């Protein structure tokens, strides 16, 4: 981008120059910035990501739509309007500007953006309230306001335009004091990205670059494991952080400045980890409340980062293991759930797996506890977080990690032991967790072996006595669940020990088990749009004596 008086300026650059001439002077950062500085945007960054076309067209039609919740633009700030939390954060973050700019010209989009902006300013500009002034939402808002300045600052009304820029400066000052207090992960990264973006784009901020970048480096170090996974253990959070850091990088580039090395390093580590939890359709698998993300959306995001990398096979800290051979891919959750303060809606999914054959998903988790549409009953959304909603073993109809009534995770899995072996003929993972040891006196050990041609996955799930004494001598019921992908048809065999699975693409897989009774039950899967889709699941049930139990099973391609 050319800055200053260069010829051949783009529309965004010409608007920036116009802002410089028309804006007024005010102190920006109080004590930390001495003197008076012109309140202006030094540059207008690009937003490198494509928005949601459907949501964008809804905005053009006078409606704001997000995850099944819809409101007319004129009622957005009506105090009587009830909004879901997800919708409110979409509105407050101004992420909808991306959707609007994807489908609208500046002439079409600016009046809509200004309408919503005026409503927001009237309600929130002069009064610090939650969640509007929460540090992470302000961080996102600064990124979107600056990247989409041509939409929100095209008005000839000088008072309105000055109000927008003055509020942006106040927001920057507000989060400057609270960004590092946000929870590690996407909330802290979002807040710090806003702090840095404001420092780069509002006059007078350059003097503080060193301190801001040091704080950003600390936020990244506390939010991203060395293997590139986010501390929230959520692929959705992983994707969010990648997009935030990429937007901040664009802010540096709009100033022709190099971003901190820690930012580039984080992206270089995070993208392979994200690709490591993608299945054969190149979309995300469903973990820690997130739903699948479509391949084309994911590809555009990864392309915008500029990172070219192969999927990460082992992420011991992040906790996901990837097996791949032939056309088969298997993703395993091989770590305890994240601690409650790092993620909302965490799931009791330890040792669950998802599997695909080519572009089709064979075994899945129900997923989507935090990505489902508003119409999904709250009780059902909470049920998606349970162990039973994942493809793994459940003991005593109980979660491997407790889910409290207030939604937080409690006691359960504290330790996961893992070994992995690669040979010419197969890839083998053996892992165990202690989530049932305290309550039932068992350790769950799972072994998965994927053949080198990808045509067979063999598994064994064992309940092993933990410690010297069992809590009870009575037999303990268990259920081993395999939630099946959308469109997979099940035909059980007459002996009740096997089933034929027909996939949408015509592939046939045989499932056989030993050590329990096989049944077929209804299930559901949250699709990329957050909607529940009716599916089926294989369920192997039985009872374990005090000495433990073993269930062996195999999935083998039949054609």
XYZ file of C-alpha atoms in Angstrom:
559
model
C 0.000 0.000 0.000
C 1.236 3.521 -0.826
C 1.105 6.030 2.003
C 1.106 9.844 1.894
C 1.174 11.693 -1.382
C 1.950 8.746 -3.673
C 0.135 8.692 -6.983
C -2.105 5.836 -8.045
C -3.826 5.471 -4.691
C -6.546 2.854 -4.209
C -10.012 3.810 -2.979
C -9.116 2.832 0.582
C -5.916 4.883 0.382
C -7.710 7.947 -0.998
C -10.230 7.684 1.854
C -7.382 7.489 4.322
C -5.872 10.685 2.899
C -9.266 12.338 3.140
C -9.597 11.300 6.795
C -6.228 12.930 7.472
C -7.447 16.256 6.132
C -10.852 16.245 7.806
C -10.179 14.845 11.271
C -9.589 16.878 14.412
C -7.082 16.766 17.264
C -7.462 15.112 20.640
C -5.281 13.248 23.177
C -5.416 9.515 22.439
C -3.738 7.566 25.183
C -3.793 9.996 28.080
C -0.694 9.830 30.215
C 1.067 7.278 28.050
C 1.027 9.533 24.982
C 2.260 13.030 25.741
C 0.979 15.956 23.732
C -1.892 16.239 21.290
C -2.152 14.124 18.164
C -4.446 14.331 15.144
C -7.223 11.797 15.503
C -6.910 9.951 12.235
C -6.212 6.595 10.651
C -2.668 6.500 9.365
C -3.548 3.633 7.025
C -6.434 1.337 6.126
C -5.473 -2.371 6.278
C -6.950 -5.031 4.054
C -9.233 -7.697 5.464
C -7.730 -10.808 3.838
C -10.739 -13.047 4.501
C -13.985 -13.613 2.623
C -17.195 -13.158 4.584
C -20.358 -15.223 4.634
C -22.383 -14.492 1.496
C -25.719 -15.502 2.998
C -25.256 -13.256 6.006
C -24.099 -10.443 3.737
C -27.224 -10.613 1.582
C -29.355 -10.687 4.734
C -27.760 -7.374 5.764
C -28.590 -5.889 2.370
C -32.176 -6.987 2.971
C -32.293 -5.238 6.362
C -31.718 -8.278 8.575
C -28.743 -9.389 10.658
C -28.466 -13.165 10.769
C -26.152 -15.361 12.798
C -26.483 -19.044 13.688
C -30.217 -19.098 13.252
C -30.867 -15.887 15.220
C -32.209 -13.036 13.065
C -33.096 -9.417 13.862
C -34.156 -6.419 11.803
C -31.459 -3.749 11.700
C -33.740 -1.118 13.202
C -34.354 -3.286 16.300
C -30.738 -4.315 16.987
C -30.314 -1.916 19.885
C -33.843 -2.067 21.232
C -33.474 -2.972 24.888
C -36.504 -5.253 24.597
C -34.818 -7.339 21.915
C -33.565 -10.725 23.112
C -30.406 -11.925 21.406
C -28.429 -15.111 21.852
C -24.932 -14.643 23.211
C -23.388 -15.752 19.924
C -25.486 -13.215 17.984
C -24.703 -10.418 20.442
C -20.962 -11.031 20.101
C -21.239 -11.117 16.305
C -22.999 -7.755 16.438
C -20.710 -6.210 19.059
C -17.486 -7.340 17.387
C -18.574 -5.800 14.061
C -17.521 -9.030 12.333
C -20.616 -8.521 10.187
C -18.704 -5.782 8.318
C -16.730 -8.554 6.606
C -19.938 -10.252 5.463
C -21.386 -6.970 4.230
C -18.254 -5.971 2.325
C -18.151 -9.388 0.623
C -21.459 -8.824 -1.187
C -21.851 -5.036 -1.342
C -20.184 -2.138 -3.092
C -19.186 0.801 -0.911
C -22.253 2.719 -2.136
C -24.527 -0.180 -1.150
C -22.838 -1.088 2.108
C -21.939 2.274 3.638
C -25.525 3.323 4.520
C -26.140 -0.034 6.226
C -22.853 0.073 8.125
C -23.517 3.660 9.184
C -27.034 2.792 10.363
C -25.739 0.062 12.670
C -22.766 2.176 13.757
C -24.995 5.095 14.762
C -27.163 2.735 16.801
C -24.122 1.282 18.538
C -22.618 4.693 19.280
C -25.871 5.994 20.731
C -26.074 3.102 23.176
C -22.441 2.315 23.981
C -20.047 5.101 23.017
C -20.339 7.117 26.222
C -21.017 4.340 28.711
C -18.626 1.519 29.618
C -20.764 -1.608 29.978
C -20.363 -5.350 29.492
C -20.194 -7.049 27.106
C -19.849 -4.115 24.694
C -16.641 -2.862 26.318
C -15.155 -6.263 27.049
C -11.505 -6.186 26.055
C -11.607 -9.016 23.521
C -14.664 -7.575 21.763
C -12.996 -4.169 21.615
C -9.923 -5.795 20.119
C -11.988 -7.405 17.377
C -13.942 -4.179 16.859
C -10.757 -2.188 16.291
C -9.585 -4.717 13.696
C -12.904 -4.592 11.839
C -13.438 -0.832 12.131
C -10.014 -0.105 10.699
C -10.079 -2.771 7.970
C -13.550 -1.681 6.846
C -13.125 2.057 7.403
C -14.458 2.869 3.901
C -17.829 1.421 4.967
C -18.159 3.122 8.330
C -16.440 6.455 7.575
C -17.796 7.418 4.173
C -20.357 9.829 5.599
C -20.033 13.567 4.958
C -21.237 14.133 8.543
C -18.112 15.393 10.326
C -19.671 15.022 13.780
C -20.523 11.374 13.163
C -17.119 10.611 11.699
C -15.339 12.285 14.590
C -17.511 10.334 17.029
C -16.461 7.053 15.431
C -12.760 7.876 15.572
C -12.948 9.329 19.079
C -14.743 6.204 20.321
C -12.138 4.016 18.647
C -9.413 5.919 20.488
C -11.269 5.581 23.798
C -11.689 1.859 23.190
C -7.982 1.503 22.486
C -7.150 3.289 25.711
C -9.665 1.122 27.597
C -8.263 -2.245 26.470
C -4.690 -1.033 26.807
C -5.224 -1.478 30.534
C -7.075 -4.790 30.429
C -5.929 -6.845 27.451
C -3.448 -8.977 29.370
C -6.099 -9.775 31.982
C -8.194 -11.708 29.476
C -8.099 -15.506 29.557
C -5.251 -17.029 27.527
C -6.228 -18.093 24.050
C -8.447 -16.272 21.573
C -9.778 -13.700 24.111
C -6.315 -12.449 25.071
C -5.016 -12.601 21.492
C -8.045 -10.637 20.231
C -7.560 -7.922 22.840
C -3.825 -7.622 22.182
C -4.326 -7.524 18.407
C -6.675 -4.587 18.946
C -4.142 -2.806 21.135
C -1.398 -3.247 18.535
C -3.644 -2.294 15.601
C -4.724 0.907 17.339
C -1.131 1.770 18.153
C -0.188 1.313 14.515
C -3.110 3.154 12.964
C -3.838 6.041 15.347
C -1.325 8.874 15.275
C 1.056 8.902 18.246
C 1.145 5.165 18.803
C 4.528 4.428 17.244
C 6.353 5.476 20.395
C 4.774 2.585 22.235
C 5.410 -0.146 19.663
C 8.091 -1.879 21.710
C 5.888 -2.286 24.774
C 2.850 -3.329 22.750
C 4.766 -5.939 20.830
C 6.312 -7.331 24.011
C 2.792 -7.737 25.418
C 1.654 -9.404 22.180
C 4.566 -11.824 22.399
C 3.553 -12.712 25.966
C -0.044 -13.242 24.865
C 1.038 -15.588 22.086
C 3.363 -17.520 24.401
C 0.549 -18.005 26.914
C -2.030 -18.958 24.301
C -0.220 -21.256 21.873
C 1.644 -24.457 22.712
C 5.073 -25.125 21.264
C 3.524 -27.662 18.880
C 1.249 -24.944 17.504
C -2.016 -25.904 19.191
C -4.141 -23.424 21.112
C -4.380 -23.850 24.883
C -8.169 -24.108 24.548
C -7.643 -27.378 22.597
C -10.389 -26.224 20.247
C -9.899 -26.261 16.462
C -12.457 -23.437 16.271
C -10.332 -21.345 18.647
C -7.258 -22.338 16.645
C -8.847 -21.012 13.481
C -9.945 -17.838 15.288
C -6.426 -17.054 16.524
C -4.943 -17.693 13.082
C -7.381 -15.204 11.557
C -6.755 -12.593 14.261
C -2.988 -12.766 13.840
C -3.314 -12.620 10.053
C -5.470 -9.492 10.290
C -2.870 -7.903 12.576
C -0.128 -8.822 10.108
C -2.113 -6.982 7.421
C -2.175 -3.948 9.701
C 1.615 -3.956 9.848
C 1.789 -4.371 6.091
C -0.522 -1.386 5.579
C 2.165 0.653 7.364
C 4.963 -1.066 5.447
C 6.296 -2.389 8.725
C 7.454 -5.874 9.625
C 5.300 -7.670 12.174
C 6.992 -9.182 15.262
C 8.818 -12.444 14.635
C 6.633 -14.125 17.262
C 3.565 -13.468 15.102
C 5.069 -15.094 12.032
C 6.383 -17.983 14.124
C 2.954 -18.553 15.695
C 1.276 -18.740 12.284
C 3.968 -21.105 11.004
C 3.266 -23.459 13.925
C -0.504 -23.089 14.097
C -1.391 -23.783 10.474
C 0.157 -27.307 10.379
C -1.552 -28.115 13.694
C -4.886 -26.946 12.284
C -4.421 -29.014 9.123
C -3.619 -31.975 11.372
C -7.239 -32.131 12.569
C -8.728 -32.007 9.065
C -10.363 -35.106 7.601
C -10.411 -36.401 4.027
C -12.945 -33.786 2.903
C -10.328 -31.180 3.947
C -12.706 -29.776 6.537
C -12.223 -29.605 10.296
C -13.172 -32.484 12.552
C -15.458 -31.695 15.512
C -13.782 -31.176 18.897
C -14.325 -29.107 22.045
C -17.674 -27.712 21.010
C -16.727 -26.727 17.485
C -18.414 -27.997 14.357
C -16.948 -28.909 10.979
C -15.677 -26.062 8.812
C -16.085 -26.499 5.077
C -12.990 -27.170 2.977
C -13.397 -24.110 0.748
C -13.641 -21.770 3.746
C -10.660 -23.376 5.420
C -8.610 -23.274 2.224
C -9.234 -19.547 1.769
C -8.188 -18.824 5.351
C -5.029 -20.906 5.113
C -4.177 -19.334 1.772
C -4.507 -15.859 3.306
C -1.934 -16.736 5.957
C 0.659 -17.452 3.283
C 1.751 -20.577 5.195
C 2.373 -23.707 3.133
C 2.647 -26.774 5.331
C 1.727 -30.419 5.708
C -0.700 -31.579 8.392
C 0.933 -32.148 11.766
C 0.722 -35.842 12.727
C 1.536 -35.557 16.421
C 0.654 -32.690 18.723
C 1.384 -33.969 22.208
C 0.669 -30.695 24.007
C -2.384 -29.770 21.951
C -3.428 -33.379 22.318
C -4.453 -34.556 18.848
C -2.944 -37.495 16.989
C -3.393 -38.117 13.276
C -3.180 -41.464 11.486
C -3.365 -41.566 7.703
C -2.908 -44.302 5.126
C -4.426 -44.838 1.712
C -7.692 -42.913 1.636
C -8.274 -43.195 5.404
C -7.624 -40.530 8.036
C -8.145 -40.984 11.782
C -8.013 -38.130 14.347
C -7.737 -39.043 18.051
C -8.201 -36.854 21.130
C -5.286 -37.993 23.277
C -5.227 -35.413 26.097
C -7.327 -34.240 29.065
C -9.971 -31.596 28.335
C -8.875 -27.967 28.662
C -9.229 -26.343 32.061
C -12.458 -24.405 32.508
C -10.918 -20.928 32.384
C -9.494 -21.546 28.918
C -12.650 -22.546 27.083
C -16.409 -22.309 27.454
C -18.325 -25.405 26.545
C -15.414 -27.809 26.921
C -16.187 -31.451 26.163
C -15.484 -34.758 27.919
C -14.065 -36.319 24.758
C -10.790 -37.961 25.828
C -9.786 -40.922 23.594
C -12.621 -40.300 21.124
C -11.807 -40.483 17.415
C -13.126 -39.415 14.024
C -12.445 -41.250 10.770
C -12.911 -40.506 7.091
C -12.554 -42.515 3.898
C -11.680 -40.169 1.065
C -14.066 -37.200 1.110
C -16.646 -38.968 3.275
C -16.843 -39.094 7.068
C -17.317 -42.579 8.459
C -17.035 -42.124 12.252
C -17.626 -38.723 13.849
C -18.444 -36.958 17.092
C -21.790 -35.194 17.394
C -19.888 -31.890 17.790
C -21.150 -28.351 17.613
C -22.008 -27.600 21.248
C -20.823 -24.000 20.727
C -21.511 -23.775 16.995
C -25.132 -24.937 16.803
C -28.009 -22.766 15.624
C -30.076 -20.859 18.162
C -33.057 -23.170 17.610
C -31.234 -26.126 19.177
C -32.606 -26.749 22.662
C -30.114 -25.688 25.381
C -30.387 -29.118 26.999
C -29.477 -30.784 23.711
C -26.570 -28.386 23.155
C -25.256 -29.294 26.597
C -25.701 -32.965 25.754
C -23.316 -32.532 22.822
C -20.530 -31.936 25.345
C -20.911 -35.306 27.047
C -18.723 -38.352 26.579
C -21.713 -40.176 25.096
C -21.791 -37.643 22.237
C -18.298 -38.751 21.194
C -17.003 -41.933 19.596
C -15.417 -43.550 22.606
C -16.125 -45.757 25.654
C -18.535 -44.609 28.379
C -18.537 -46.230 31.815
C -21.588 -46.255 34.072
C -23.413 -43.798 31.775
C -21.052 -41.173 33.171
C -18.786 -38.536 31.641
C -15.066 -39.208 31.730
C -14.701 -35.631 32.975
C -17.529 -34.112 35.005
C -19.628 -31.345 33.443
C -21.066 -29.116 36.163
C -24.504 -27.519 36.125
C -22.944 -24.106 35.449
C -21.279 -25.500 32.332
C -17.727 -25.732 33.662
C -15.678 -28.906 33.602
C -14.884 -30.613 36.881
C -12.914 -33.620 38.016
C -12.145 -36.494 35.728
C -9.320 -37.065 33.295
C -6.129 -35.717 34.838
C -3.569 -37.742 32.927
C -3.306 -39.421 29.544
C -0.524 -41.880 28.760
C 0.330 -42.283 25.105
C 2.612 -44.391 22.954
C 2.809 -44.333 19.175
C 4.551 -46.745 16.851
C 5.053 -46.601 13.101
C 5.993 -49.658 11.062
C 5.996 -50.686 7.436
C 2.631 -52.395 7.824
C 0.706 -50.160 10.198
C 0.500 -47.149 12.500
C -0.385 -47.895 16.114
C -1.530 -45.660 18.963
C -2.109 -46.879 22.492
C -3.443 -44.418 25.037
C -5.135 -44.543 28.426
C -6.889 -42.095 30.728
C -7.827 -42.075 34.404
C -11.200 -40.361 34.129
C -13.101 -43.328 35.592
C -10.506 -44.385 38.167
C -11.840 -42.357 41.098
C -15.523 -43.225 40.608
C -15.432 -46.732 39.159
C -11.914 -47.991 39.762
C -11.075 -48.436 36.071
C -8.564 -46.987 33.651
C -9.743 -46.819 30.048
C -7.089 -47.956 27.589
C -7.684 -47.684 23.840
C -5.552 -49.172 21.095
C -5.975 -48.175 17.448
C -4.086 -49.747 14.551
C -4.457 -48.429 10.998
C -3.162 -50.706 8.232
C -0.648 -49.290 5.758
C -3.193 -49.416 2.922
C -5.839 -47.575 4.974
C -8.399 -50.322 4.426
C -8.623 -51.565 8.001
C -8.766 -49.923 11.417
C -8.510 -52.333 14.320
C -9.277 -51.266 17.847
C -9.404 -52.566 21.375
C -10.978 -50.797 24.340
C -10.038 -52.104 27.766
C -11.180 -51.368 31.286
C -8.260 -52.099 33.589
C -8.474 -52.138 37.407
C -6.958 -48.972 38.856
C -5.143 -49.313 42.173
C -5.490 -52.121 44.649
C -9.179 -51.832 45.443
C -12.327 -51.373 43.425
C -15.070 -49.068 44.643
C -17.646 -51.807 44.246
C -17.621 -55.515 43.534
C -20.780 -55.206 41.389
C -20.513 -55.358 37.630
C -20.213 -51.954 35.952
C -22.126 -51.223 32.757
C -20.316 -49.735 29.759
C -21.190 -48.562 26.248
C -18.789 -48.193 23.342
C -20.167 -45.693 20.813
C -19.367 -45.097 17.146
C -21.340 -42.120 15.844
C -21.615 -42.464 12.078
C -21.220 -39.752 9.477
C -24.019 -38.097 7.563
C -25.565 -40.450 5.027
C -23.874 -43.638 6.277
C -26.403 -46.477 6.054
C -26.258 -49.356 8.564
C -27.255 -52.966 7.948
C -26.732 -55.139 11.079
C -25.970 -58.822 10.641
C -28.192 -61.532 12.044
C -25.690 -62.633 14.721
C -25.694 -59.177 16.369
C -21.899 -58.947 16.219
C -21.360 -57.071 12.955
C -22.806 -54.480 10.601
C -22.316 -53.373 7.017
C -21.797 -49.634 6.575
C -22.593 -48.119 3.190
C -21.087 -44.653 2.667
C -22.590 -41.919 0.441
C -19.888 -42.440 -2.192
C -20.673 -46.168 -2.469
C -17.816 -47.529 -0.355
C -18.687 -50.443 1.933
C -17.135 -50.982 5.346
C -17.639 -53.983 7.613
C -17.749 -53.504 11.353
C -17.241 -56.440 13.720
C -16.863 -56.548 17.495
C -16.267 -58.995 20.320
C -16.797 -58.502 24.046
C -20.251 -56.896 24.041
C -23.631 -56.736 22.318
C -23.908 -54.618 19.190
C -26.906 -52.386 18.616
C -27.872 -49.533 16.313
C -29.322 -46.315 17.742
C -30.301 -42.883 16.483
C -27.780 -40.082 16.737
C -27.230 -36.593 15.385
C -24.407 -34.548 13.902
C -24.057 -30.782 13.812
C -23.310 -29.806 10.219
C -21.153 -26.871 9.002
C -24.163 -24.533 9.218
C -24.758 -25.471 12.859
C -27.884 -27.478 12.075
C -28.576 -30.889 13.624
C -28.648 -33.737 11.094
C -30.200 -37.099 11.944
C -27.639 -39.907 11.849
C -27.090 -43.321 13.417
C -24.588 -44.835 15.803
C -23.214 -48.281 16.575
C -23.343 -49.051 20.295
C -21.582 -51.991 21.927
C -22.917 -52.589 25.443
C -21.889 -54.894 28.261
C -20.851 -55.094 31.908
C -17.390 -55.206 33.353
C -16.574 -57.356 36.394
C -14.129 -56.099 38.994
C -11.247 -57.596 37.042
C -11.959 -55.462 33.975
C -13.173 -56.038 30.447
C -11.981 -55.910 26.850
C -13.906 -55.061 23.683
C -12.114 -55.699 20.396
C -13.458 -54.399 17.120
C -12.497 -53.767 13.519
C -13.581 -51.549 10.624
C -12.605 -53.075 7.290
C -13.258 -51.790 3.792
C -15.233 -54.365 1.820
C -14.859 -52.974 -1.707
